[in-house]
Short mmCIF file of C-alpha atoms in Angstrom, two decimals:
data_model
loop_
_atom_site.label_atom_id
_atom_site.label_comp_id
_atom_site.label_asym_id
_atom_site.label_seq_id
_atom_site.Cartn_x
_atom_site.Cartn_y
_atom_site.Cartn_z
CA UNK A 890 99.94 -101.32 -26.64
CA UNK A 891 100.48 -97.86 -27.09
CA UNK A 892 97.56 -97.96 -29.55
CA UNK A 893 95.61 -99.65 -27.21
CA UNK A 894 96.32 -96.29 -24.84
CA UNK A 895 95.59 -94.07 -27.54
CA UNK A 896 92.47 -95.17 -28.15
CA UNK A 897 91.49 -95.60 -24.19
CA UNK A 898 92.29 -91.69 -24.20
CA UNK A 899 90.20 -90.66 -27.01
CA UNK A 900 87.58 -92.79 -25.18
CA UNK A 901 88.12 -90.77 -22.23
CA UNK A 902 88.05 -87.39 -23.66
CA UNK A 903 85.07 -87.98 -25.92
CA UNK A 904 87.45 -86.56 -28.94
CA UNK A 905 86.53 -87.66 -32.60
CA UNK A 906 88.86 -88.48 -34.70
CA UNK A 907 87.72 -91.54 -37.20
CA UNK A 908 91.48 -91.46 -38.73
CA UNK A 909 93.27 -91.80 -35.87
CA UNK A 910 91.09 -95.21 -34.38
CA UNK A 911 91.06 -96.66 -38.25
CA UNK A 912 95.03 -96.45 -37.93
CA UNK A 913 95.22 -98.23 -34.28
CA UNK A 914 92.40 -100.00 -34.22
CA UNK A 915 93.34 -103.06 -35.55
CA UNK A 916 96.73 -103.27 -33.34
CA UNK A 917 94.72 -102.17 -30.49
CA UNK A 918 92.78 -105.28 -30.68
CA UNK A 919 95.54 -107.51 -31.15
CA UNK A 920 97.09 -106.11 -28.06
CA UNK A 921 94.06 -106.44 -25.47
CA UNK A 922 93.76 -110.19 -26.94
CA UNK A 923 90.75 -111.40 -24.98
CA UNK A 924 90.41 -108.64 -22.49
CA UNK A 925 87.50 -106.62 -21.48
CA UNK A 926 88.56 -103.69 -23.50
CA UNK A 927 87.97 -105.14 -27.07
CA UNK A 928 84.29 -104.45 -26.42
CA UNK A 929 84.76 -100.36 -26.19
CA UNK A 930 87.28 -100.95 -29.02
CA UNK A 931 85.17 -102.38 -31.33
CA UNK A 932 82.06 -99.93 -30.50
CA UNK A 933 84.95 -97.23 -31.08
CA UNK A 934 85.96 -98.23 -34.58
CA UNK A 935 82.18 -99.00 -35.45
CA UNK A 936 81.50 -95.34 -34.83
CA UNK A 937 84.81 -94.24 -36.43
CA UNK A 938 83.91 -96.99 -39.48
CA UNK A 939 80.45 -94.70 -39.84
CA UNK A 940 82.09 -91.71 -39.67
CA UNK A 941 84.48 -92.48 -42.53
CA UNK A 942 81.82 -94.25 -44.52
CA UNK A 943 83.33 -97.40 -43.84
CA UNK A 944 80.53 -99.87 -44.37
CA UNK A 945 82.08 -103.03 -44.11
CA UNK A 946 83.97 -102.16 -40.95
CA UNK A 947 80.90 -100.80 -39.38
CA UNK A 948 78.69 -104.25 -40.18
CA UNK A 949 81.72 -106.68 -39.23
CA UNK A 950 82.32 -104.37 -35.97
CA UNK A 951 78.03 -104.58 -35.10
CA UNK A 952 78.05 -108.23 -36.09
CA UNK A 953 80.72 -109.14 -33.02
CA UNK A 954 78.80 -106.97 -30.65
CA UNK A 955 75.65 -108.30 -31.58
CA UNK A 956 76.86 -111.53 -31.41
CA UNK A 957 78.51 -110.82 -27.94
CA UNK A 958 75.91 -108.79 -26.32
CA UNK A 959 72.22 -109.46 -28.07
CA UNK A 960 70.08 -107.63 -26.07
CA UNK A 961 71.73 -104.64 -24.76
CA UNK A 962 70.31 -101.31 -25.23
CA UNK A 963 73.89 -100.12 -26.14
CA UNK A 964 74.34 -102.21 -29.26
CA UNK A 965 71.00 -101.86 -30.35
CA UNK A 966 71.54 -98.02 -30.00
CA UNK A 967 74.47 -99.00 -32.98
CA UNK A 968 72.15 -101.05 -34.92
CA UNK A 969 69.67 -97.74 -35.32
CA UNK A 970 72.68 -95.70 -35.95
CA UNK A 971 73.84 -98.49 -38.42
CA UNK A 972 70.50 -98.27 -40.26
CA UNK A 973 71.04 -94.24 -40.01
CA UNK A 974 73.91 -94.40 -41.87
CA UNK A 975 72.41 -96.77 -44.42
CA UNK A 976 69.47 -94.23 -44.81
CA UNK A 977 66.88 -96.40 -43.13
CA UNK A 978 65.47 -93.91 -41.24
CA UNK A 979 62.19 -95.03 -40.42
CA UNK A 980 63.92 -98.72 -39.10
CA UNK A 981 66.01 -96.71 -37.45
CA UNK A 982 63.54 -94.74 -35.59
CA UNK A 983 61.19 -98.16 -34.89
CA UNK A 984 64.67 -99.33 -32.98
CA UNK A 985 64.91 -95.84 -30.82
CA UNK A 986 61.14 -95.99 -30.21
CA UNK A 987 61.41 -99.28 -28.64
CA UNK A 988 64.41 -98.61 -26.49
CA UNK A 989 62.08 -95.50 -25.07
CA UNK A 990 59.13 -98.13 -24.12
CA UNK A 991 61.74 -100.21 -22.52
CA UNK A 992 63.30 -97.22 -20.90
CA UNK A 993 61.68 -93.47 -21.24
CA UNK A 994 64.75 -91.91 -19.89
CA UNK A 995 66.73 -93.09 -21.91
CA UNK A 996 68.67 -90.13 -23.33
CA UNK A 997 70.80 -91.51 -25.49
CA UNK A 998 67.86 -92.49 -28.11
CA UNK A 999 66.40 -89.89 -27.52
CA UNK A 1000 69.13 -87.55 -28.68
CA UNK A 1001 69.49 -90.59 -31.69
CA UNK A 1002 65.78 -89.68 -32.64
CA UNK A 1003 66.85 -85.80 -32.85
CA UNK A 1004 69.15 -86.55 -35.05
CA UNK A 1005 66.88 -88.43 -37.31
CA UNK A 1006 64.59 -85.29 -37.67
CA UNK A 1007 67.98 -83.65 -37.95
CA UNK A 1008 69.21 -85.71 -41.27
CA UNK A 1009 65.60 -85.67 -42.26
CA UNK A 1010 65.26 -81.87 -42.56
CA UNK A 1011 62.24 -82.39 -40.33
CA UNK A 1012 63.27 -79.13 -38.08
CA UNK A 1013 60.03 -78.90 -36.09
CA UNK A 1014 59.99 -82.57 -34.95
CA UNK A 1015 63.46 -81.90 -34.04
CA UNK A 1016 62.85 -78.82 -31.84
CA UNK A 1017 60.06 -80.61 -30.21
CA UNK A 1018 62.40 -83.44 -29.79
CA UNK A 1019 64.28 -81.56 -27.80
CA UNK A 1020 61.74 -79.68 -25.86
CA UNK A 1021 60.78 -83.05 -24.89
CA UNK A 1022 64.63 -84.13 -23.82
CA UNK A 1023 64.82 -80.66 -21.40
CA UNK A 1024 61.23 -81.84 -19.79
CA UNK A 1025 63.02 -84.68 -18.45
CA UNK A 1026 66.59 -83.45 -18.50
CA UNK A 1027 66.34 -79.58 -17.88
CA UNK A 1028 69.95 -79.51 -17.18
CA UNK A 1029 71.41 -81.06 -20.47
CA UNK A 1030 73.97 -78.65 -21.54
CA UNK A 1031 74.30 -80.14 -25.33
CA UNK A 1032 70.19 -80.10 -25.77
CA UNK A 1033 70.02 -76.53 -24.81
CA UNK A 1034 73.17 -75.99 -26.86
CA UNK A 1035 71.45 -77.74 -30.23
CA UNK A 1036 67.80 -76.12 -29.34
CA UNK A 1037 69.31 -72.43 -29.50
CA UNK A 1038 71.54 -73.56 -32.85
CA UNK A 1039 68.31 -74.48 -33.99
CA UNK A 1040 66.01 -72.09 -33.44
CA UNK A 1041 69.33 -69.98 -34.83
CA UNK A 1042 69.07 -71.53 -38.16
CA UNK A 1043 65.72 -70.22 -38.25
CA UNK A 1044 66.70 -67.15 -37.16
CA UNK A 1045 64.23 -67.34 -33.95
CA UNK A 1046 66.70 -65.13 -32.34
CA UNK A 1047 65.09 -64.42 -28.98
CA UNK A 1048 64.45 -68.18 -28.60
CA UNK A 1049 68.03 -68.86 -29.25
CA UNK A 1050 69.12 -66.15 -26.94
CA UNK A 1051 66.96 -68.07 -24.49
CA UNK A 1052 68.89 -71.00 -24.80
CA UNK A 1053 71.61 -69.76 -24.86
CA UNK A 1054 71.29 -67.78 -21.46
CA UNK A 1055 70.36 -71.23 -20.37
CA UNK A 1056 73.78 -72.70 -21.27
CA UNK A 1057 75.41 -68.81 -19.35
CA UNK A 1058 73.52 -70.33 -15.90
CA UNK A 1059 74.83 -74.07 -16.49
CA UNK A 1060 78.20 -73.19 -17.20
CA UNK A 1061 78.97 -69.16 -16.08
CA UNK A 1062 82.69 -69.91 -16.33
CA UNK A 1063 83.18 -70.73 -20.12
CA UNK A 1064 84.20 -68.09 -22.45
CA UNK A 1065 82.57 -69.84 -25.35
CA UNK A 1066 79.02 -69.73 -23.99
CA UNK A 1067 79.31 -65.63 -23.19
CA UNK A 1068 80.50 -65.28 -26.60
CA UNK A 1069 77.71 -67.22 -28.12
CA UNK A 1070 75.19 -65.29 -26.25
CA UNK A 1071 76.55 -61.94 -26.85
CA UNK A 1072 77.06 -62.68 -30.49
CA UNK A 1073 73.00 -63.50 -30.44
CA UNK A 1074 72.26 -60.16 -28.54
CA UNK A 1075 74.34 -58.29 -31.45
CA UNK A 1076 72.19 -60.20 -34.06
CA UNK A 1077 69.48 -59.10 -32.85
CA UNK A 1078 70.10 -55.56 -32.65
CA UNK A 1079 68.47 -52.76 -31.12
CA UNK A 1080 70.13 -50.35 -28.02
CA UNK A 1081 69.03 -52.95 -25.17
CA UNK A 1082 70.38 -56.04 -26.81
CA UNK A 1083 73.56 -54.20 -27.66
CA UNK A 1084 74.57 -53.21 -24.57
CA UNK A 1085 73.80 -57.02 -23.47
CA UNK A 1086 76.06 -58.46 -26.05
CA UNK A 1087 78.55 -56.10 -24.43
CA UNK A 1088 78.26 -56.96 -21.09
CA UNK A 1089 78.69 -60.88 -21.97
CA UNK A 1090 81.69 -60.10 -24.29
CA UNK A 1091 82.93 -58.03 -21.53
CA UNK A 1092 82.66 -61.58 -19.40
CA UNK A 1093 84.08 -63.80 -21.82
CA UNK A 1094 87.26 -61.83 -21.62
CA UNK A 1095 87.04 -61.57 -18.49
CA UNK A 1096 87.10 -65.64 -18.47
CA UNK A 1097 89.49 -65.60 -21.77
CA UNK A 1098 92.22 -62.96 -22.21
CA UNK A 1099 92.15 -61.21 -25.68
CA UNK A 1100 95.19 -63.23 -27.26
CA UNK A 1101 93.23 -66.04 -26.80
CA UNK A 1102 89.69 -64.89 -27.42
CA UNK A 1103 89.40 -62.94 -30.96
CA UNK A 1104 86.06 -63.11 -31.53
CA UNK A 1105 84.89 -61.97 -27.92
CA UNK A 1106 87.60 -58.96 -28.42
CA UNK A 1107 86.01 -58.28 -32.13
CA UNK A 1108 83.04 -58.75 -30.73
CA UNK A 1109 83.38 -56.21 -28.06
CA UNK A 1110 84.53 -53.63 -30.59
CA UNK A 1111 82.19 -54.06 -33.01
CA UNK A 1112 79.12 -53.41 -30.01
CA UNK A 1113 81.16 -50.53 -28.44
CA UNK A 1114 81.06 -48.90 -32.15
CA UNK A 1115 77.46 -49.41 -32.66
CA UNK A 1116 76.47 -48.19 -29.35
CA UNK A 1117 78.70 -45.31 -30.06
CA UNK A 1118 76.53 -44.80 -33.46
CA UNK A 1119 73.31 -44.87 -31.75
CA UNK A 1120 71.51 -41.71 -30.77
CA UNK A 1121 71.39 -40.29 -27.18
CA UNK A 1122 67.99 -40.82 -26.95
CA UNK A 1123 68.38 -44.41 -27.46
CA UNK A 1124 71.61 -44.83 -25.23
CA UNK A 1125 69.98 -43.32 -22.68
CA UNK A 1126 66.87 -45.44 -22.94
CA UNK A 1127 69.24 -48.73 -23.06
CA UNK A 1128 71.49 -47.90 -20.21
CA UNK A 1129 68.42 -47.82 -18.13
CA UNK A 1130 66.75 -50.30 -18.72
CA UNK A 1131 66.50 -52.41 -16.02
CA UNK A 1132 68.21 -55.25 -16.75
CA UNK A 1133 71.09 -53.66 -17.96
CA UNK A 1134 74.44 -53.30 -15.78
CA UNK A 1135 76.27 -49.94 -15.52
CA UNK B 41 64.39 -58.10 -67.00
CA UNK B 42 65.86 -58.17 -63.37
CA UNK B 43 64.84 -61.07 -61.22
CA UNK B 44 65.42 -61.27 -57.43
CA UNK B 45 69.00 -60.49 -57.26
CA UNK B 46 69.26 -58.26 -59.85
CA UNK B 47 71.65 -60.47 -61.67
CA UNK B 48 69.56 -60.76 -64.99
CA UNK B 49 68.12 -64.00 -66.16
CA UNK B 50 69.99 -63.72 -69.35
CA UNK B 51 73.49 -62.96 -67.89
CA UNK B 52 76.14 -65.52 -67.38
CA UNK B 53 78.58 -65.67 -64.94
CA UNK B 54 82.06 -66.84 -65.05
CA UNK B 55 83.93 -68.44 -61.87
CA UNK B 56 87.85 -68.74 -62.31
CA UNK B 57 89.08 -72.40 -61.93
CA UNK B 58 90.79 -71.32 -58.55
CA UNK B 59 88.20 -69.36 -57.16
CA UNK B 60 85.65 -72.67 -57.98
CA UNK B 61 88.65 -75.17 -56.38
CA UNK B 62 88.41 -72.87 -53.20
CA UNK B 63 84.89 -73.36 -52.97
CA UNK B 64 85.21 -76.73 -52.79
CA UNK B 65 87.69 -76.82 -50.33
CA UNK B 66 85.56 -74.93 -48.05
CA UNK B 67 82.56 -77.31 -49.10
CA UNK B 68 84.79 -80.45 -48.25
CA UNK B 69 86.35 -79.44 -44.68
CA UNK B 70 82.92 -79.06 -43.50
CA UNK B 71 80.64 -81.61 -44.77
CA UNK B 72 78.04 -81.29 -42.46
CA UNK B 73 77.33 -77.82 -41.81
CA UNK B 74 76.22 -74.77 -43.67
CA UNK B 75 78.66 -72.74 -45.08
CA UNK B 76 79.01 -69.19 -46.26
CA UNK B 77 81.74 -66.57 -48.06
CA UNK B 78 81.78 -64.10 -50.12
CA UNK B 79 82.61 -64.04 -54.14
CA UNK B 80 85.27 -60.91 -55.30
CA UNK B 81 85.70 -60.24 -58.87
CA UNK B 82 84.95 -57.55 -61.88
CA UNK B 83 82.45 -56.83 -63.82
CA UNK B 84 83.96 -55.85 -67.31
CA UNK B 85 82.56 -52.96 -69.09
CA UNK B 86 80.64 -55.02 -71.44
CA UNK B 87 78.92 -56.05 -68.71
CA UNK B 88 80.74 -59.33 -68.52
CA UNK B 89 80.73 -60.94 -64.77
CA UNK B 90 84.20 -62.58 -63.72
CA UNK B 91 84.28 -64.10 -59.94
CA UNK B 92 88.21 -64.46 -60.09
CA UNK B 93 88.61 -64.91 -55.86
CA UNK B 94 86.24 -65.92 -52.75
CA UNK B 95 86.63 -64.94 -49.15
CA UNK B 96 85.36 -67.55 -46.76
CA UNK B 97 83.42 -66.71 -44.21
CA UNK B 98 82.34 -69.18 -41.73
CA UNK B 99 80.92 -73.03 -41.47
CA UNK B 100 77.38 -71.94 -38.90
CA UNK B 101 74.59 -70.08 -39.19
CA UNK B 102 76.16 -66.80 -39.69
CA UNK B 103 76.25 -63.99 -36.90
CA UNK B 104 75.46 -59.96 -37.32
CA UNK B 105 79.49 -59.54 -36.00
CA UNK B 106 81.02 -62.23 -38.05
CA UNK B 107 79.02 -60.81 -41.58
CA UNK B 108 79.83 -57.37 -40.77
CA UNK B 109 83.84 -57.99 -40.04
CA UNK B 110 84.08 -60.41 -42.82
CA UNK B 111 82.36 -57.67 -45.09
CA UNK B 112 84.82 -55.56 -44.12
CA UNK B 113 87.48 -57.87 -44.33
CA UNK B 114 86.28 -59.03 -48.19
CA UNK B 115 85.97 -55.06 -49.35
CA UNK B 116 89.43 -54.47 -48.20
CA UNK B 117 90.97 -57.50 -49.57
CA UNK B 118 88.81 -57.01 -52.90
CA UNK B 119 90.07 -53.27 -52.98
CA UNK B 120 93.75 -54.17 -52.97
CA UNK B 121 93.58 -56.20 -55.68
CA UNK B 122 90.76 -54.16 -57.33
CA UNK B 123 87.91 -56.59 -56.90
CA UNK B 124 84.71 -55.55 -55.99
CA UNK B 125 81.99 -57.95 -53.59
CA UNK B 126 79.68 -59.66 -56.31
CA UNK B 127 78.32 -61.52 -54.57
CA UNK B 128 78.02 -64.46 -51.78
CA UNK B 129 77.95 -68.76 -52.28
CA UNK B 130 76.34 -70.93 -49.02
CA UNK B 131 75.65 -74.80 -49.05
CA UNK B 132 72.82 -75.81 -46.68
CA UNK B 133 73.32 -78.09 -43.91
CA UNK B 134 70.88 -80.58 -45.25
CA UNK B 135 71.70 -82.56 -48.25
CA UNK B 136 68.18 -82.64 -50.11
CA UNK B 137 67.69 -78.63 -49.08
CA UNK B 138 67.87 -76.18 -52.16
CA UNK B 139 66.30 -73.67 -50.92
CA UNK B 140 67.84 -69.99 -50.79
CA UNK B 141 68.05 -69.12 -47.21
CA UNK B 142 66.51 -66.04 -45.55
CA UNK B 143 69.92 -65.08 -44.21
CA UNK B 144 71.34 -65.02 -48.02
CA UNK B 145 68.61 -63.11 -49.33
CA UNK B 146 69.39 -60.74 -46.79
CA UNK B 147 73.46 -60.57 -47.45
CA UNK B 148 71.77 -60.13 -51.20
CA UNK B 149 69.91 -57.29 -50.86
CA UNK B 150 73.14 -55.76 -48.37
CA UNK B 151 75.35 -56.57 -51.67
CA UNK B 152 72.33 -55.43 -53.85
CA UNK B 153 72.79 -52.16 -52.26
CA UNK B 154 76.88 -51.48 -53.28
CA UNK B 155 77.06 -53.05 -56.90
CA UNK B 156 73.37 -53.13 -57.89
CA UNK B 157 73.34 -57.13 -58.26
CA UNK B 158 74.10 -59.79 -56.18
CA UNK B 159 75.44 -63.39 -57.62
CA UNK B 160 73.47 -65.88 -55.18
CA UNK B 161 76.25 -69.27 -56.07
CA UNK B 162 74.40 -72.06 -54.14
CA UNK B 163 76.49 -75.35 -53.52
CA UNK B 164 74.62 -78.71 -54.87
CA UNK B 165 75.51 -80.97 -52.12
CA UNK B 166 75.09 -83.86 -54.05
CA UNK B 167 76.99 -82.93 -57.20
CA UNK B 168 79.65 -82.47 -55.04
CA UNK B 169 80.85 -86.01 -55.87
CA UNK B 170 80.21 -86.20 -59.72
CA UNK B 171 82.33 -85.37 -61.89
CA UNK B 172 80.73 -84.37 -65.29
CA UNK B 173 78.39 -81.57 -63.49
CA UNK B 174 79.45 -78.05 -61.82
CA UNK B 175 78.28 -78.80 -58.19
CA UNK B 176 77.74 -74.51 -57.95
CA UNK B 177 74.51 -72.89 -59.51
CA UNK B 178 73.74 -69.36 -60.08
CA UNK B 179 70.29 -68.36 -58.68
CA UNK B 180 68.82 -65.56 -59.36
CA UNK B 181 65.58 -66.42 -57.12
CA UNK B 182 64.48 -69.00 -55.14
CA UNK B 183 63.76 -71.87 -58.29
CA UNK B 184 65.64 -69.76 -61.07
CA UNK B 185 69.10 -70.46 -62.25
CA UNK B 186 71.50 -68.48 -64.30
CA UNK B 187 74.28 -70.18 -66.75
CA UNK B 188 77.78 -70.48 -65.07
CA UNK B 189 80.88 -71.21 -67.11
CA UNK B 190 84.63 -72.20 -65.19
CA UNK B 191 87.23 -70.20 -66.71
CA UNK B 192 90.98 -69.90 -66.43
CA UNK B 193 92.55 -72.35 -68.89
CA UNK B 194 91.27 -75.32 -67.13
CA UNK B 195 88.95 -78.06 -68.21
CA UNK B 196 86.46 -79.57 -66.22
CA UNK B 197 88.53 -82.68 -65.92
CA UNK B 198 91.51 -81.38 -65.16
CA UNK B 199 89.88 -79.13 -62.45
CA UNK B 200 88.69 -82.64 -61.05
CA UNK B 201 91.69 -84.26 -61.13
CA UNK B 202 93.37 -81.19 -59.06
CA UNK B 203 90.32 -81.47 -56.55
CA UNK B 204 90.79 -85.28 -55.90
CA UNK B 205 94.62 -85.25 -55.57
CA UNK B 206 94.27 -82.34 -52.74
CA UNK B 207 91.39 -84.13 -51.13
CA UNK B 208 93.38 -87.27 -51.32
CA UNK B 209 96.43 -85.03 -49.42
CA UNK B 210 93.78 -84.07 -47.04
CA UNK B 211 94.71 -80.02 -47.93
CA UNK B 212 90.89 -79.27 -46.93
CA UNK B 213 91.68 -79.63 -43.09
CA UNK B 214 94.46 -76.65 -44.33
CA UNK B 215 91.85 -74.39 -45.87
CA UNK B 216 90.70 -71.82 -42.81
CA UNK B 217 87.80 -70.03 -43.33
CA UNK B 218 87.10 -66.41 -41.52
CA UNK B 219 85.34 -68.08 -38.25
CA UNK B 220 88.63 -70.34 -37.80
CA UNK B 221 90.50 -67.36 -38.16
CA UNK B 222 88.70 -66.08 -35.15
CA UNK B 223 88.28 -68.93 -33.01
CA UNK B 224 91.84 -69.82 -33.46
CA UNK B 225 92.76 -66.45 -32.44
CA UNK B 226 94.56 -65.30 -35.87
CA UNK B 227 96.76 -68.65 -36.02
CA UNK B 228 94.72 -69.51 -39.32
CA UNK B 229 95.09 -67.49 -42.22
CA UNK B 230 91.61 -67.04 -44.22
CA UNK B 231 93.27 -65.59 -47.39
CA UNK B 232 95.04 -69.26 -47.62
CA UNK B 233 98.32 -68.52 -49.00
CA UNK B 234 99.50 -71.85 -49.08
CA UNK B 235 97.15 -73.50 -50.25
CA UNK B 236 98.84 -74.40 -54.24
CA UNK B 237 95.71 -74.43 -56.49
CA UNK B 238 97.87 -75.99 -59.40
#
């Protein structure tokens, strides 16, 4: 019973702990017997097996799900994930494209396409696909985050900053989003961006105190030090710039 | 003749087995992201270069603030043990990506300002599980490599045995880089004093 509750809590909190799932999966399955929960556990164990590289267990879980739900889009997505795991990206891509033909707003399938582009190193395609997702789901937090990280990986920092600004708009009460934006401004550099970075490090520290927010704390020190090192002309120019809070 | 990173195409870089194993643990902890760290060591009067220690910096694309604080910390750790920051190691996110990324080139040019050269050590993701080759290679430009030797008294086979036992015990999850230290508010010690590499 404990294993079943544990796996249920992991599903609810969306924590990815394949070690715990694989240790407790069989016990949870034997407890649940023939109840409806077993299928969620099979799905959970499939993902855990993929994360751990256990192809035998992954195949076993997937075949049970396919037998029970042969026409399910959710199971088809898992089939696509299995093909990705085995390196058959073209086959996986076909599956996701077919899922999107049936339902063009299938966000999970769109995100899997992004995963394929990421795994195969096709950054341009990945960025294009992420932008397509945002046209349909403009307030999807994880897509803005991934797009920002992608732009950051190419050191297209202005575009990354724009994405992180959207994150701050979507979730202004999380310290982490302010810290991420501040770090990006600081990395871009220049007097105005240093002030912007300082503003967001302070916002981050307002939300979460310095004792629990080392990164923002150090970031604030670095921005203050960097600003102090600027010439008077740069400081005045940055301070009187329209979008800076005094 | 000097190359892009100033190391000299004929130079052999010696890497201490403990530094080699720490790099492995950093890569094993974060197998699906890029990682960056500094290499600490000495250049002997005869020109011999030895990498004796590392400071693992981050497991994401490095930001300026993290690199600045990390570099200051690396310098301080180095000074306390008569070592210098000699270079940078990195692993790319994608398995088949063997390029030297722009941010590594920028870090290298900063290190060169202090040491005349920068050892750019690439982790070959595809060789991490192979036992008969080193998983690191020293880049002297985007396509050319320098020779690398492991020193410290252990053979490659002995090192691989130690690494296998560490990974089997899950020690890589206890390894902390500077970003871990910043993210968990100082709980993790980026010097990893409790990890025994014997």
